[in-house]
mmCIF file of C-alpha atoms and ligand atoms in Angstrom:
data_model
loop_
_atom_site.group_PDB
_atom_site.id
_atom_site.type_symbol
_atom_site.label_atom_id
_atom_site.label_comp_id
_atom_site.label_asym_id
_atom_site.label_seq_id
_atom_site.Cartn_x
_atom_site.Cartn_y
_atom_site.Cartn_z
ATOM 1 C CA MET A 1 26.055 -21.972 -18.039
ATOM 2 C CA LYS A 2 26.148 -21.704 -22.095
ATOM 3 C CA ASN A 3 24.019 -18.051 -22.071
ATOM 4 C CA SER A 4 25.711 -16.452 -19.038
ATOM 5 C CA TRP A 5 26.987 -13.435 -20.717
ATOM 6 C CA LEU A 6 23.629 -12.901 -22.351
ATOM 7 C CA THR A 7 21.626 -13.260 -18.820
ATOM 8 C CA ASP A 8 24.022 -10.776 -17.701
ATOM 9 C CA PHE A 9 23.994 -8.415 -19.763
ATOM 10 C CA ILE A 10 19.928 -8.422 -19.919
ATOM 11 C CA ARG A 11 19.814 -8.022 -16.178
ATOM 12 C CA LEU A 12 22.453 -4.919 -17.151
ATOM 13 C CA LEU A 13 19.543 -3.575 -18.805
ATOM 14 C CA PHE A 14 16.663 -4.373 -16.375
ATOM 15 C CA PRO A 15 17.627 -5.608 -13.416
ATOM 16 C CA PRO A 16 15.165 -7.459 -11.392
ATOM 17 C CA CYS A 17 14.071 -5.359 -8.006
ATOM 18 C CA CYS A 18 14.420 -6.216 -4.253
ATOM 19 C CA VAL A 19 10.403 -6.937 -3.490
ATOM 20 C CA VAL A 20 10.896 -5.082 -0.342
ATOM 21 C CA CYS A 21 12.448 -1.766 -0.979
ATOM 22 C CA GLU A 22 12.109 -1.540 -4.966
ATOM 23 C CA ASP A 23 16.220 -1.250 -5.158
ATOM 24 C CA ALA A 24 18.441 -3.162 -8.259
ATOM 25 C CA LEU A 25 19.681 -6.171 -7.311
ATOM 26 C CA SER A 26 23.401 -6.940 -7.624
ATOM 27 C CA ILE A 27 24.450 -9.601 -8.942
ATOM 28 C CA GLY A 28 24.550 -12.690 -6.550
ATOM 29 C CA GLU A 29 20.864 -11.018 -5.595
ATOM 30 C CA GLU A 30 18.169 -13.491 -5.414
ATOM 31 C CA CYS A 31 14.298 -11.779 -4.470
ATOM 32 C CA LEU A 32 15.569 -9.428 -1.657
ATOM 33 C CA CYS A 33 18.532 -7.584 -1.776
ATOM 34 C CA LEU A 34 20.772 -8.402 1.037
ATOM 35 C CA LYS A 35 19.433 -5.426 2.972
ATOM 36 C CA CYS A 36 16.446 -6.020 3.409
ATOM 37 C CA LEU A 37 17.890 -10.402 3.538
ATOM 38 C CA LEU A 38 19.235 -8.038 7.276
ATOM 39 C CA ASN A 39 17.195 -5.750 8.516
ATOM 40 C CA MET A 40 13.469 -8.583 8.068
ATOM 41 C CA PRO A 41 12.392 -8.700 11.099
ATOM 42 C CA LYS A 42 12.699 -12.140 11.860
ATOM 43 C CA THR A 43 11.061 -14.669 14.507
ATOM 44 C CA ASN A 44 13.942 -16.934 15.039
ATOM 45 C CA TYR A 45 11.379 -19.117 17.146
ATOM 46 C CA HIS A 46 13.107 -22.356 15.923
ATOM 47 C CA LEU A 47 15.604 -21.625 18.067
ATOM 48 C CA VAL A 48 13.426 -21.866 21.531
ATOM 49 C CA ALA A 49 11.588 -25.159 22.377
ATOM 50 C CA ASP A 50 7.867 -24.052 23.179
ATOM 51 C CA ASN A 51 8.133 -21.104 21.428
ATOM 52 C CA GLU A 52 5.244 -18.531 20.735
ATOM 53 C CA LEU A 53 3.479 -20.181 17.623
ATOM 54 C CA GLU A 54 3.700 -23.271 19.406
ATOM 55 C CA LYS A 55 1.982 -22.878 22.093
ATOM 56 C CA ARG A 56 -0.764 -21.558 19.828
ATOM 57 C CA PHE A 57 -1.697 -25.013 18.950
ATOM 58 C CA TRP A 58 -1.728 -26.350 22.577
ATOM 59 C CA GLY A 59 -4.491 -27.578 22.968
ATOM 60 C CA LYS A 60 -6.024 -28.439 19.556
ATOM 61 C CA PHE A 61 -3.485 -30.763 18.433
ATOM 62 C CA PRO A 62 -0.371 -32.052 19.197
ATOM 63 C CA ILE A 63 3.095 -29.973 17.501
ATOM 64 C CA GLU A 64 5.940 -31.440 17.281
ATOM 65 C CA ARG A 65 7.812 -27.720 16.217
ATOM 66 C CA ALA A 66 6.165 -24.803 15.093
ATOM 67 C CA SER A 67 8.411 -21.318 13.213
ATOM 68 C CA ALA A 68 7.836 -18.570 11.436
ATOM 69 C CA TYR A 69 10.503 -17.201 9.298
ATOM 70 C CA PHE A 70 9.734 -13.571 9.780
ATOM 71 C CA HIS A 71 6.621 -11.339 11.810
ATOM 72 C CA TYR A 72 3.776 -10.301 10.083
ATOM 73 C CA VAL A 73 2.834 -6.568 10.775
ATOM 74 C CA LYS A 74 -0.024 -5.110 8.363
ATOM 75 C CA GLY A 75 1.217 -2.180 6.908
ATOM 76 C CA SER A 76 5.366 -3.554 6.806
ATOM 77 C CA ASP A 77 7.342 -3.316 3.837
ATOM 78 C CA PHE A 78 8.104 -7.109 4.548
ATOM 79 C CA ASP A 79 4.177 -7.071 3.325
ATOM 80 C CA LYS A 80 5.537 -6.969 0.243
ATOM 81 C CA ILE A 81 6.412 -10.150 0.492
ATOM 82 C CA LEU A 82 2.754 -12.086 0.774
ATOM 83 C CA PHE A 83 1.547 -9.643 -1.314
ATOM 84 C CA GLU A 84 3.686 -10.331 -4.515
ATOM 85 C CA LEU A 85 3.390 -13.992 -3.718
ATOM 86 C CA LYS A 86 -0.218 -13.737 -3.466
ATOM 87 C CA TYR A 87 -1.291 -11.198 -5.471
ATOM 88 C CA HIS A 88 0.435 -10.553 -8.268
ATOM 89 C CA GLY A 89 1.438 -13.308 -9.720
ATOM 90 C CA GLN A 90 4.530 -13.674 -8.630
ATOM 91 C CA LYS A 91 4.863 -17.080 -7.727
ATOM 92 C CA GLU A 92 8.848 -17.208 -7.629
ATOM 93 C CA VAL A 93 9.505 -15.231 -4.549
ATOM 94 C CA GLY A 94 7.603 -17.768 -2.762
ATOM 95 C CA GLU A 95 10.544 -20.834 -3.665
ATOM 96 C CA TYR A 96 13.450 -17.974 -3.258
ATOM 97 C CA MET A 97 12.078 -17.140 0.518
ATOM 98 C CA GLY A 98 11.023 -20.394 0.774
ATOM 99 C CA ARG A 99 15.325 -21.359 0.166
ATOM 100 C CA TYR A 100 15.626 -18.323 2.474
ATOM 101 C CA MET A 101 13.876 -19.500 4.972
ATOM 102 C CA ALA A 102 15.258 -23.546 5.008
ATOM 103 C CA ASN A 103 18.337 -22.214 5.075
ATOM 104 C CA ASP A 104 18.339 -20.404 7.928
ATOM 105 C CA LEU A 105 15.968 -23.128 9.934
ATOM 106 C CA LEU A 106 18.985 -26.310 8.896
ATOM 107 C CA VAL A 107 21.806 -25.819 11.113
ATOM 108 C CA SER A 108 18.704 -25.418 14.439
ATOM 109 C CA GLY A 109 17.738 -29.287 13.482
ATOM 110 C CA PHE A 110 13.970 -27.714 12.825
ATOM 111 C CA PHE A 111 13.695 -30.784 10.424
ATOM 112 C CA ASN A 112 15.835 -33.483 11.349
ATOM 113 C CA GLU A 113 13.177 -36.357 11.506
ATOM 114 C CA ILE A 114 10.371 -34.700 8.945
ATOM 115 C CA ASP A 115 9.565 -37.263 6.553
ATOM 116 C CA ILE A 116 7.564 -35.243 3.903
ATOM 117 C CA ILE A 117 6.211 -31.226 3.297
ATOM 118 C CA VAL A 118 2.577 -31.027 2.267
ATOM 119 C CA PRO A 119 1.919 -27.087 1.423
ATOM 120 C CA VAL A 120 -1.674 -26.454 2.634
ATOM 121 C CA PRO A 121 -3.857 -27.138 -0.157
ATOM 122 C CA LEU A 122 -6.190 -24.067 -1.465
ATOM 123 C CA HIS A 123 -9.441 -24.568 -2.852
ATOM 124 C CA LYS A 124 -9.863 -25.480 -6.425
ATOM 125 C CA LYS A 125 -11.536 -22.807 -7.774
ATOM 126 C CA ARG A 126 -9.092 -20.281 -5.803
ATOM 127 C CA GLU A 127 -6.066 -21.978 -6.884
ATOM 128 C CA LYS A 128 -7.666 -21.801 -10.670
ATOM 129 C CA GLU A 129 -8.173 -18.223 -9.956
ATOM 130 C CA ARG A 130 -4.580 -18.177 -8.915
ATOM 131 C CA GLY A 131 -3.304 -19.874 -11.102
ATOM 132 C CA TYR A 132 -1.183 -21.649 -8.558
ATOM 133 C CA ASN A 133 -0.650 -22.314 -5.026
ATOM 134 C CA GLN A 134 1.415 -20.245 -3.414
ATOM 135 C CA SER A 135 2.002 -22.033 -0.678
ATOM 136 C CA GLU A 136 3.866 -25.280 -3.210
ATOM 137 C CA TRP A 137 6.011 -22.642 -4.433
ATOM 138 C CA ILE A 138 7.151 -22.341 -0.343
ATOM 139 C CA ALA A 139 7.120 -25.595 -0.142
ATOM 140 C CA SER A 140 8.916 -26.075 -3.007
ATOM 141 C CA GLY A 141 12.084 -23.626 -1.957
ATOM 142 C CA ILE A 142 12.339 -25.703 1.157
ATOM 143 C CA SER A 143 12.545 -28.542 -0.644
ATOM 144 C CA LYS A 144 15.352 -27.530 -2.840
ATOM 145 C CA ILE A 145 17.824 -26.431 0.402
ATOM 146 C CA THR A 146 16.498 -29.584 2.586
ATOM 147 C CA GLY A 147 16.046 -32.651 0.122
ATOM 148 C CA ILE A 148 12.493 -33.294 1.446
ATOM 149 C CA PRO A 149 10.199 -34.723 -0.783
ATOM 150 C CA VAL A 150 7.059 -32.113 -1.176
ATOM 151 C CA ASN A 151 3.675 -34.775 -1.271
ATOM 152 C CA THR A 152 0.283 -32.677 -3.004
ATOM 153 C CA ASN A 153 -2.002 -35.379 -3.301
ATOM 154 C CA SER A 154 -3.175 -37.152 0.365
ATOM 155 C CA ILE A 155 -4.511 -34.226 0.663
ATOM 156 C CA LYS A 156 -7.677 -31.561 -0.656
ATOM 157 C CA ARG A 157 -9.628 -28.134 0.876
ATOM 158 C CA VAL A 158 -12.755 -29.247 0.286
ATOM 159 C CA GLU A 159 -14.452 -25.786 1.280
ATOM 160 C CA ALA A 160 -13.644 -22.326 0.455
ATOM 161 C CA ASN A 161 -13.474 -19.872 2.931
ATOM 162 C CA SER A 162 -16.639 -18.034 3.033
ATOM 163 C CA THR A 163 -16.396 -14.309 4.430
ATOM 164 C CA GLN A 164 -14.988 -13.761 7.437
ATOM 165 C CA THR A 165 -16.222 -10.017 8.463
ATOM 166 C CA ARG A 166 -18.682 -9.592 11.404
ATOM 167 C CA LYS A 167 -18.163 -12.853 12.739
ATOM 168 C CA SER A 168 -17.273 -13.849 15.712
ATOM 169 C CA VAL A 169 -13.712 -15.953 17.210
ATOM 170 C CA TRP A 170 -16.157 -18.895 17.823
ATOM 171 C CA ASP A 171 -17.663 -18.862 14.540
ATOM 172 C CA ARG A 172 -14.740 -17.974 12.358
ATOM 173 C CA TRP A 173 -13.294 -21.327 14.240
ATOM 174 C CA GLU A 174 -16.724 -23.024 13.400
ATOM 175 C CA ASN A 175 -16.541 -22.045 9.868
ATOM 176 C CA VAL A 176 -12.950 -23.877 9.251
ATOM 177 C CA GLN A 177 -13.706 -27.299 11.032
ATOM 178 C CA ASN A 178 -14.268 -28.853 7.796
ATOM 179 C CA LEU A 179 -12.259 -27.035 5.303
ATOM 180 C CA PHE A 180 -9.612 -30.034 4.731
ATOM 181 C CA ALA A 181 -10.343 -33.608 3.873
ATOM 182 C CA VAL A 182 -7.381 -36.739 3.771
ATOM 183 C CA VAL A 183 -8.033 -38.360 0.555
ATOM 184 C CA SER A 184 -4.866 -40.385 0.529
ATOM 185 C CA SER A 185 -3.765 -41.913 3.988
ATOM 186 C CA SER A 186 -0.854 -44.270 2.391
ATOM 187 C CA GLU A 187 1.193 -41.390 1.974
ATOM 188 C CA LEU A 188 1.297 -39.726 5.126
ATOM 189 C CA GLN A 189 0.832 -42.948 7.521
ATOM 190 C CA GLY A 190 3.534 -43.194 10.136
ATOM 191 C CA LYS A 191 5.067 -39.790 8.922
ATOM 192 C CA HIS A 192 7.101 -36.806 10.253
ATOM 193 C CA ILE A 193 4.906 -34.284 8.514
ATOM 194 C CA LEU A 194 5.807 -30.511 8.033
ATOM 195 C CA LEU A 195 3.024 -28.456 7.325
ATOM 196 C CA VAL A 196 3.044 -25.001 5.148
ATOM 197 C CA ASP A 197 1.458 -22.280 4.784
ATOM 198 C CA ASP A 198 2.751 -18.499 3.658
ATOM 199 C CA VAL A 199 1.220 -16.212 6.894
ATOM 200 C CA LEU A 200 -0.673 -17.527 10.065
ATOM 201 C CA THR A 201 -3.361 -15.151 11.511
ATOM 202 C CA THR A 202 -5.390 -16.579 13.862
ATOM 203 C CA GLY A 203 -3.758 -20.316 12.921
ATOM 204 C CA ALA A 204 -7.134 -21.826 12.387
ATOM 205 C CA THR A 205 -6.685 -22.871 8.613
ATOM 206 C CA ILE A 206 -3.395 -24.968 10.029
ATOM 207 C CA VAL A 207 -5.864 -26.407 13.321
ATOM 208 C CA SER A 208 -8.394 -27.489 10.899
ATOM 209 C CA CYS A 209 -5.572 -28.861 8.135
ATOM 210 C CA ALA A 210 -3.541 -30.722 10.881
ATOM 211 C CA SER A 211 -7.035 -32.070 12.885
ATOM 212 C CA LYS A 212 -7.381 -33.928 9.261
ATOM 213 C CA ILE A 213 -4.301 -35.222 8.642
ATOM 214 C CA MET A 214 -3.774 -36.462 12.554
ATOM 215 C CA GLU A 215 -7.253 -38.471 11.986
ATOM 216 C CA VAL A 216 -4.208 -40.968 10.021
ATOM 217 C CA ARG A 217 -2.310 -43.751 11.484
ATOM 218 C CA GLY A 218 1.168 -42.901 13.705
ATOM 219 C CA VAL A 219 1.112 -39.303 12.085
ATOM 220 C CA ARG A 220 3.690 -35.890 13.366
ATOM 221 C CA ILE A 221 3.078 -32.826 12.550
ATOM 222 C CA SER A 222 5.317 -29.559 12.084
ATOM 223 C CA VAL A 223 4.828 -26.228 11.126
ATOM 224 C CA LEU A 224 6.234 -23.485 8.921
ATOM 225 C CA THR A 225 5.175 -20.418 8.019
ATOM 226 C CA LEU A 226 6.962 -17.521 5.666
ATOM 227 C CA ALA A 227 5.017 -15.039 8.308
ATOM 228 C CA ALA A 228 3.367 -14.711 11.290
ATOM 229 C CA ALA A 229 1.085 -12.259 12.928
HETATM 230 ZN ZN1 ZN B 1 16.095 -4.265 -0.406
#
């Protein structure tokens, strides 16, 4: 690279910091320092068939595979990854994390036979407020490692989630029944689709999205999120 000396010089003056511990990153470290990368509370679900995450979808839709990169624990330092990605405009964090995650899962065969990556869409209004869809950035990172294309034009979110406080679990499930619509089924037909989201809590959003996709002929669905509660 022509200007790498300049990049190195700027980096020396203003070193980027680790998203988790906020220590200055060394050359070669991106987004997270090596220490935090090693200390991350990884789920390793991808190494377990019929894992806990897959079981959460049983009876809701036929799931092929499901995994999440790390355990989401409220108040943990690793929450900062999601916070920076979603609320601090740090969309690049999504791509870095997508790459780390894909590198980790690649050898296990998790991505075998997957044809396209579909990031869970945000409602148009929400995406406009944030300026981007964080799941698209995660998907882009996964795509860079796996070479699997990302598809963002087949599904859209038709309703924003209304506030979910003071609602029963059942109401919450009811509330997400029709959040998504398939706008173009041609690129989904007969494909094994990897649904990608930032964090999985109840799983209701994924179920809602997957249920819509299942209406398309011959599709199979796997799920991958950055974090899972
Ligand atoms: Zn760190």
